[in-house]
């Protein structure tokens, strides 16, 4: 199946890209979701939006938001031994 969109709005990346997508997203087959956000990430607003959409979807599991302060995109790859990266891993 070929998607009509790409990038951040590709349906395999963004489960909310299609109208009515909240209902299927509510059925995510896990008991909890952790959304991790870096304070200075250019994609921060997108991650926060995903967190809000998932909460609004009727998802019955636990949803937690973890925001790491004073770090940017991919901080856990760029400095895996740093305090924020270790905290994220914990």
PDB file of C-alpha atoms in Angstrom, residues 15-80:
ATOM      1  CA  UNK A  15      -1.747   7.450  13.410  1.00  0.00           C
ATOM      2  CA  UNK A  16      -3.958  10.557  13.506  1.00  0.00           C
ATOM      3  CA  UNK A  17      -3.388  11.623   9.892  1.00  0.00           C
ATOM      4  CA  UNK A  18      -6.767  10.282   8.719  1.00  0.00           C
ATOM      5  CA  UNK A  19     -10.159  11.530   9.860  1.00  0.00           C
ATOM      6  CA  UNK A  20     -11.592   9.197  12.455  1.00  0.00           C
ATOM      7  CA  UNK A  21      -8.151   7.897  13.404  1.00  0.00           C
ATOM      8  CA  UNK A  22      -8.712   8.393  17.119  1.00  0.00           C
ATOM      9  CA  UNK A  23     -10.835   5.248  17.463  1.00  0.00           C
ATOM     10  CA  UNK A  24      -8.203   2.862  16.028  1.00  0.00           C
ATOM     11  CA  UNK A  25      -5.510   4.614  18.053  1.00  0.00           C
ATOM     12  CA  UNK A  26      -7.521   3.952  21.201  1.00  0.00           C
ATOM     13  CA  UNK A  27      -6.977   0.257  20.521  1.00  0.00           C
ATOM     14  CA  UNK A  28      -3.167   0.330  20.727  1.00  0.00           C
ATOM     15  CA  UNK A  29      -2.326  -3.159  22.080  1.00  0.00           C
ATOM     16  CA  UNK A  30      -0.268  -2.174  25.107  1.00  0.00           C
ATOM     17  CA  UNK A  31      -0.989  -1.127  28.659  1.00  0.00           C
ATOM     18  CA  UNK A  32       1.065   2.043  28.738  1.00  0.00           C
ATOM     19  CA  UNK A  33       2.651   4.628  26.451  1.00  0.00           C
ATOM     20  CA  UNK A  34       5.540   6.901  27.362  1.00  0.00           C
ATOM     21  CA  UNK A  35       5.938   9.987  25.187  1.00  0.00           C
ATOM     22  CA  UNK A  36       9.419  11.492  25.578  1.00  0.00           C
ATOM     23  CA  UNK A  37      10.103  15.094  24.604  1.00  0.00           C
ATOM     24  CA  UNK A  38      13.298  17.120  24.582  1.00  0.00           C
ATOM     25  CA  UNK A  39      12.729  20.713  25.714  1.00  0.00           C
ATOM     26  CA  UNK A  40      14.677  22.234  22.800  1.00  0.00           C
ATOM     27  CA  UNK A  41      13.632  19.736  20.120  1.00  0.00           C
ATOM     28  CA  UNK A  42      12.327  21.196  16.873  1.00  0.00           C
ATOM     29  CA  UNK A  43       9.705  18.408  16.975  1.00  0.00           C
ATOM     30  CA  UNK A  44       8.594  19.137  20.542  1.00  0.00           C
ATOM     31  CA  UNK A  45       5.197  20.563  19.591  1.00  0.00           C
ATOM     32  CA  UNK A  46       4.525  17.528  17.402  1.00  0.00           C
ATOM     33  CA  UNK A  47       5.252  15.158  20.302  1.00  0.00           C
ATOM     34  CA  UNK A  48       3.038  17.186  22.653  1.00  0.00           C
ATOM     35  CA  UNK A  49       0.292  17.128  20.037  1.00  0.00           C
ATOM     36  CA  UNK A  50       0.607  13.315  19.776  1.00  0.00           C
ATOM     37  CA  UNK A  51       0.349  13.020  23.560  1.00  0.00           C
ATOM     38  CA  UNK A  52      -2.826  15.134  23.623  1.00  0.00           C
ATOM     39  CA  UNK A  53      -4.383  13.255  20.693  1.00  0.00           C
ATOM     40  CA  UNK A  54      -3.695   9.885  22.253  1.00  0.00           C
ATOM     41  CA  UNK A  55      -5.244  11.007  25.544  1.00  0.00           C
ATOM     42  CA  UNK A  56      -8.305  12.260  23.658  1.00  0.00           C
ATOM     43  CA  UNK A  57      -8.590   9.028  21.646  1.00  0.00           C
ATOM     44  CA  UNK A  58     -10.120   7.026  24.464  1.00  0.00           C
ATOM     45  CA  UNK A  59      -6.978   4.928  24.903  1.00  0.00           C
ATOM     46  CA  UNK A  60      -7.619   2.916  28.072  1.00  0.00           C
ATOM     47  CA  UNK A  61      -4.001   2.473  29.122  1.00  0.00           C
ATOM     48  CA  UNK A  62      -1.700   4.726  31.066  1.00  0.00           C
ATOM     49  CA  UNK A  63      -0.127   7.627  29.171  1.00  0.00           C
ATOM     50  CA  UNK A  64       2.857   9.449  30.608  1.00  0.00           C
ATOM     51  CA  UNK A  65       4.739  12.461  29.297  1.00  0.00           C
ATOM     52  CA  UNK A  66       8.449  12.848  30.093  1.00  0.00           C
ATOM     53  CA  UNK A  67      10.047  16.145  29.128  1.00  0.00           C
ATOM     54  CA  UNK A  68      13.816  16.424  29.440  1.00  0.00           C
ATOM     55  CA  UNK A  69      14.979  19.979  30.166  1.00  0.00           C
ATOM     56  CA  UNK A  70      17.889  21.759  28.444  1.00  0.00           C
ATOM     57  CA  UNK A  71      18.387  19.152  25.705  1.00  0.00           C
ATOM     58  CA  UNK A  72      17.636  18.973  21.999  1.00  0.00           C
ATOM     59  CA  UNK A  73      16.595  16.387  19.426  1.00  0.00           C
ATOM     60  CA  UNK A  74      18.293  12.989  19.721  1.00  0.00           C
ATOM     61  CA  UNK A  75      20.198  13.987  22.865  1.00  0.00           C
ATOM     62  CA  UNK A  76      20.130  10.376  24.049  1.00  0.00           C
ATOM     63  CA  UNK A  77      22.004   9.279  20.902  1.00  0.00           C
ATOM     64  CA  UNK A  78      24.417  12.205  20.778  1.00  0.00           C
ATOM     65  CA  UNK A  79      25.406  11.939  24.454  1.00  0.00           C
ATOM     66  CA  UNK A  80      24.235   8.531  25.747  1.00  0.00           C
TER      67      UNK A  80
END
